Short mmCIF file of N, CA and C in Angstrom, two decimals:
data_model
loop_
_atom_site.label_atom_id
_atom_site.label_comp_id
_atom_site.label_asym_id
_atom_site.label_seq_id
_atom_site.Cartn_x
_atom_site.Cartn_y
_atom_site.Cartn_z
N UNK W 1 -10.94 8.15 -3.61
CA UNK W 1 -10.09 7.70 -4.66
C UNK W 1 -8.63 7.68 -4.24
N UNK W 2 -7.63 6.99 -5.17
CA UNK W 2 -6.28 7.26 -5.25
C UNK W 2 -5.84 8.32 -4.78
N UNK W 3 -4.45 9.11 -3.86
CA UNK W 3 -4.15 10.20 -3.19
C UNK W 3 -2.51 9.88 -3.96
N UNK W 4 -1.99 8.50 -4.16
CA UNK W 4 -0.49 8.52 -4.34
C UNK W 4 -0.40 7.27 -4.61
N UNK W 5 0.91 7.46 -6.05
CA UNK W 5 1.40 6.30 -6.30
C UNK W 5 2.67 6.03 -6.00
N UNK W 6 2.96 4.54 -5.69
CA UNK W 6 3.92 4.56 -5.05
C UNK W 6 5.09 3.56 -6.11
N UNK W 7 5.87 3.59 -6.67
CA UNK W 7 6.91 2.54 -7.44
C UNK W 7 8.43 3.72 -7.13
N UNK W 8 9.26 2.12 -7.56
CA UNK W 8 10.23 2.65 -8.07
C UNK W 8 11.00 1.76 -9.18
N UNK W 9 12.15 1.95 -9.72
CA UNK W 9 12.89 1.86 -10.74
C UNK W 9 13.21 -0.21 -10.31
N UNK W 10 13.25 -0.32 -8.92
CA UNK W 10 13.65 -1.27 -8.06
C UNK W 10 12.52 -2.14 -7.68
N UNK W 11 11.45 -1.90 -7.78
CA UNK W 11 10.28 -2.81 -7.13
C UNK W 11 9.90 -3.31 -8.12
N UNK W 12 9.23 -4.70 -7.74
CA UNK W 12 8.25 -5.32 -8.82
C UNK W 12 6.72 -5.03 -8.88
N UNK W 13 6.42 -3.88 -8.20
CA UNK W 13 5.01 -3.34 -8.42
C UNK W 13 5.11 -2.72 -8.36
N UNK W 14 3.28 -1.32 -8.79
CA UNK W 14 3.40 -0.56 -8.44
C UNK W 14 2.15 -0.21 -6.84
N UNK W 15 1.89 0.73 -6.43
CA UNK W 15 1.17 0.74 -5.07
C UNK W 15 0.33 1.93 -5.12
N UNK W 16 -0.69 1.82 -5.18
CA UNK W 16 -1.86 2.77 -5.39
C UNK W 16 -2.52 2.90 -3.87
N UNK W 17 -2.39 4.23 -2.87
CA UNK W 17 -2.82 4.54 -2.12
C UNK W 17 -4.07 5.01 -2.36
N UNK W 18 -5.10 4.53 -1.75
CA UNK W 18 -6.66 4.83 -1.38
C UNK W 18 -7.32 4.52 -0.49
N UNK W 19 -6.67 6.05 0.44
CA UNK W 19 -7.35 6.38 1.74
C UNK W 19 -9.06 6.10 2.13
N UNK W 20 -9.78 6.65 1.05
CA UNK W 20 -11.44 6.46 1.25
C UNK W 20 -11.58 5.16 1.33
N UNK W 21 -11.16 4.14 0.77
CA UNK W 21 -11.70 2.76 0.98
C UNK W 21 -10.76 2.43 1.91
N UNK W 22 -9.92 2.80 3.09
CA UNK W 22 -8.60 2.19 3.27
C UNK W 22 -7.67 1.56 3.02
N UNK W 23 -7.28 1.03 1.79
CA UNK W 23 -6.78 0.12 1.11
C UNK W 23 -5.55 0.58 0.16
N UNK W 24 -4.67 -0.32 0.12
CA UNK W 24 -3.57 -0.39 -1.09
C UNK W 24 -3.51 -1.15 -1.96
N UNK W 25 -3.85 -0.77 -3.01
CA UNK W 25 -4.02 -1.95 -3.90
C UNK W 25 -2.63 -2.24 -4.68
N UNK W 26 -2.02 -3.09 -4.96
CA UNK W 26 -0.49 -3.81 -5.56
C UNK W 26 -0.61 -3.81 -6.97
N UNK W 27 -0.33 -3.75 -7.60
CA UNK W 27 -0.31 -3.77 -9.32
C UNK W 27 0.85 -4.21 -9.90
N UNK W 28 0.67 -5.09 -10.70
CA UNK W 28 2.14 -5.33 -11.38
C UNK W 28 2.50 -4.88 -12.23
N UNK W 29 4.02 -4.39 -12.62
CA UNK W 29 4.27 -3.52 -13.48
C UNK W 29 3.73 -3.40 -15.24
N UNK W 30 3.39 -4.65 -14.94
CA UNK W 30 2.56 -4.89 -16.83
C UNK W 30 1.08 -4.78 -16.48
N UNK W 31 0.35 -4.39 -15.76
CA UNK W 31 -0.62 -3.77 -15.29
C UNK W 31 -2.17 -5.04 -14.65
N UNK W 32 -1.61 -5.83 -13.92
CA UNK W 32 -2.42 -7.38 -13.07
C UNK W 32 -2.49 -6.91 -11.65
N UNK W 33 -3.74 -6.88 -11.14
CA UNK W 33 -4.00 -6.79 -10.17
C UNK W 33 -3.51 -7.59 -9.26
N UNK W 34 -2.80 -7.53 -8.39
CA UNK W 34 -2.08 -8.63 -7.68
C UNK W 34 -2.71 -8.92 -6.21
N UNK W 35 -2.93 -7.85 -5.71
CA UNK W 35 -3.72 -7.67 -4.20
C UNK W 35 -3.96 -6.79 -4.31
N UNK W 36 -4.66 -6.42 -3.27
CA UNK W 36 -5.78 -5.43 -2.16
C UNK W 36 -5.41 -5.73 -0.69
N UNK W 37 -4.95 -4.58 -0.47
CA UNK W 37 -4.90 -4.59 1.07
C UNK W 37 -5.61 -3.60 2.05
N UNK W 38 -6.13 -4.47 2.76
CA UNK W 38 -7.64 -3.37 3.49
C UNK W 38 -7.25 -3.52 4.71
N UNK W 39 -6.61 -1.44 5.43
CA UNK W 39 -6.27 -1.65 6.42
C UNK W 39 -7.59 -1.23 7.41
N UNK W 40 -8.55 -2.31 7.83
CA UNK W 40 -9.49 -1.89 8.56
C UNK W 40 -9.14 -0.96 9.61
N UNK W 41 -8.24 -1.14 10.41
CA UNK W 41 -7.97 -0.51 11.55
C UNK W 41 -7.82 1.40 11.48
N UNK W 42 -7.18 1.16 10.51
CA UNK W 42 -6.87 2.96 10.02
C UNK W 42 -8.17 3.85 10.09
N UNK W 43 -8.44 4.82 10.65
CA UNK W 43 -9.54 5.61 10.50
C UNK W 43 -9.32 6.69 10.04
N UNK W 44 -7.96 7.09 9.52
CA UNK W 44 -7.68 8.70 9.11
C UNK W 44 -6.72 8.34 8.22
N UNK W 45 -6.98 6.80 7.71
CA UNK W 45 -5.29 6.91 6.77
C UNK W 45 -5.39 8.20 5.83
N UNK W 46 -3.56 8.48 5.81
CA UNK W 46 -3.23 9.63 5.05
C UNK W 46 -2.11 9.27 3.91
N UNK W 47 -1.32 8.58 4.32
CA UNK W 47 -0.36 7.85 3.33
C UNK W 47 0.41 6.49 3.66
N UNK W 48 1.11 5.95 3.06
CA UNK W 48 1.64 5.37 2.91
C UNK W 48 3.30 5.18 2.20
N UNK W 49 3.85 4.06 3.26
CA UNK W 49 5.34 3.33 2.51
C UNK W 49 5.71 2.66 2.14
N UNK W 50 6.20 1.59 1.35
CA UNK W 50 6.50 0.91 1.32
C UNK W 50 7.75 0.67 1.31
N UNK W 51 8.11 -0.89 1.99
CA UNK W 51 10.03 -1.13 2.21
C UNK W 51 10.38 -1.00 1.04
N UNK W 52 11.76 -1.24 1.48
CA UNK W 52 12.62 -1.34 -0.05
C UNK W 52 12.71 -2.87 -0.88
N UNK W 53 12.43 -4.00 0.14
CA UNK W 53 12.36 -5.27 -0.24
C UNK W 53 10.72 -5.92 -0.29
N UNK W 54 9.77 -4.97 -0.71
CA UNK W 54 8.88 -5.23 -0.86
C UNK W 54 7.85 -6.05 0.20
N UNK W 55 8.73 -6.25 1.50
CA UNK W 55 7.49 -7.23 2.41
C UNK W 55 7.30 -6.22 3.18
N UNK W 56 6.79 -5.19 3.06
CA UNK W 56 6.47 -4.26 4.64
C UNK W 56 5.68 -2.92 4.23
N UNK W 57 4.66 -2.72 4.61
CA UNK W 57 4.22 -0.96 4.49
C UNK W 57 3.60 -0.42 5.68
N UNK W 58 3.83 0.52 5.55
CA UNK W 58 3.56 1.39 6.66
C UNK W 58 2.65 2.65 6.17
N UNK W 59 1.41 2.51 6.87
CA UNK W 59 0.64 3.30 6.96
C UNK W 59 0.40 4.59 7.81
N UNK W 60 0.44 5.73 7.42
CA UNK W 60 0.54 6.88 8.40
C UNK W 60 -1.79 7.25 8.53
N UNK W 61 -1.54 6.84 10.21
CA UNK W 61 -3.27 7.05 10.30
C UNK W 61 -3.51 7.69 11.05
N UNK W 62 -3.23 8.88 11.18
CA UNK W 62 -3.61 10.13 11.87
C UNK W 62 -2.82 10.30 12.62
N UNK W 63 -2.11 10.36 13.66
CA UNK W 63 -0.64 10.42 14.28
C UNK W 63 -0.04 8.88 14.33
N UNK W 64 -0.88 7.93 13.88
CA UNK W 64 -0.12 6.34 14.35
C UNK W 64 0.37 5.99 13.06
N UNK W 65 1.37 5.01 13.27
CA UNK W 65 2.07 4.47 12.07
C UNK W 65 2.17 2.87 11.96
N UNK W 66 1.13 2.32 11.53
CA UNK W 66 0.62 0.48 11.14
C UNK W 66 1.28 -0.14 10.34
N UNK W 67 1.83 -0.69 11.08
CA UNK W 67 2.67 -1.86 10.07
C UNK W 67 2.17 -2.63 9.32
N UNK W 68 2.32 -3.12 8.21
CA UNK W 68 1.10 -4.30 7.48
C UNK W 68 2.43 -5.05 6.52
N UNK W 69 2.30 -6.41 6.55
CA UNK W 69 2.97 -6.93 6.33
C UNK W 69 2.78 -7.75 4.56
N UNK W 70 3.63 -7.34 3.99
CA UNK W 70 2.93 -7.81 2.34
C UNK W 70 3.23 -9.13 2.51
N UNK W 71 2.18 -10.13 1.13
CA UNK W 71 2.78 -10.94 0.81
C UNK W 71 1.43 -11.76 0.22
N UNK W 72 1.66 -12.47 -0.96
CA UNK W 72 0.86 -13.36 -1.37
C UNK W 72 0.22 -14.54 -1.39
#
């Protein structure tokens, strides 16, 4: 399941970390599923970042750090 949510006062979503499926799922602030992002590669994801301008997250997967690039 979910480990961390991620928004702020400044973003237009919010970002639901879920390590067991590998994935981040995007949500919009009035509550629409916007994407799913499935980082296959990750085998230990533990958390996640997201930029401040919304095109970029970074995944922390066991000592490595995966760039994944947002966008619709």
């Amino acid at each position: 399941g979910a480990t961390r949510i991620i928004s702020s006062e400044d973003y237009q979503s919010v970002y639901v970390v879920d390590p067991a499926r590998r994935r981040v799922v995007v949500i919009s602030k009035t509550g629409d599923l916007r994407q799913q992002i499935y980082v296959d590669e990750a085998k230990a994801m533990q958390d996640a970042a997201v930029t401040a301008d919304e095109k970029g997250l970074y995944v922390l997967d066991g000592t490595r750090v995966l760039a994944v690039q947002l966008g619709e």
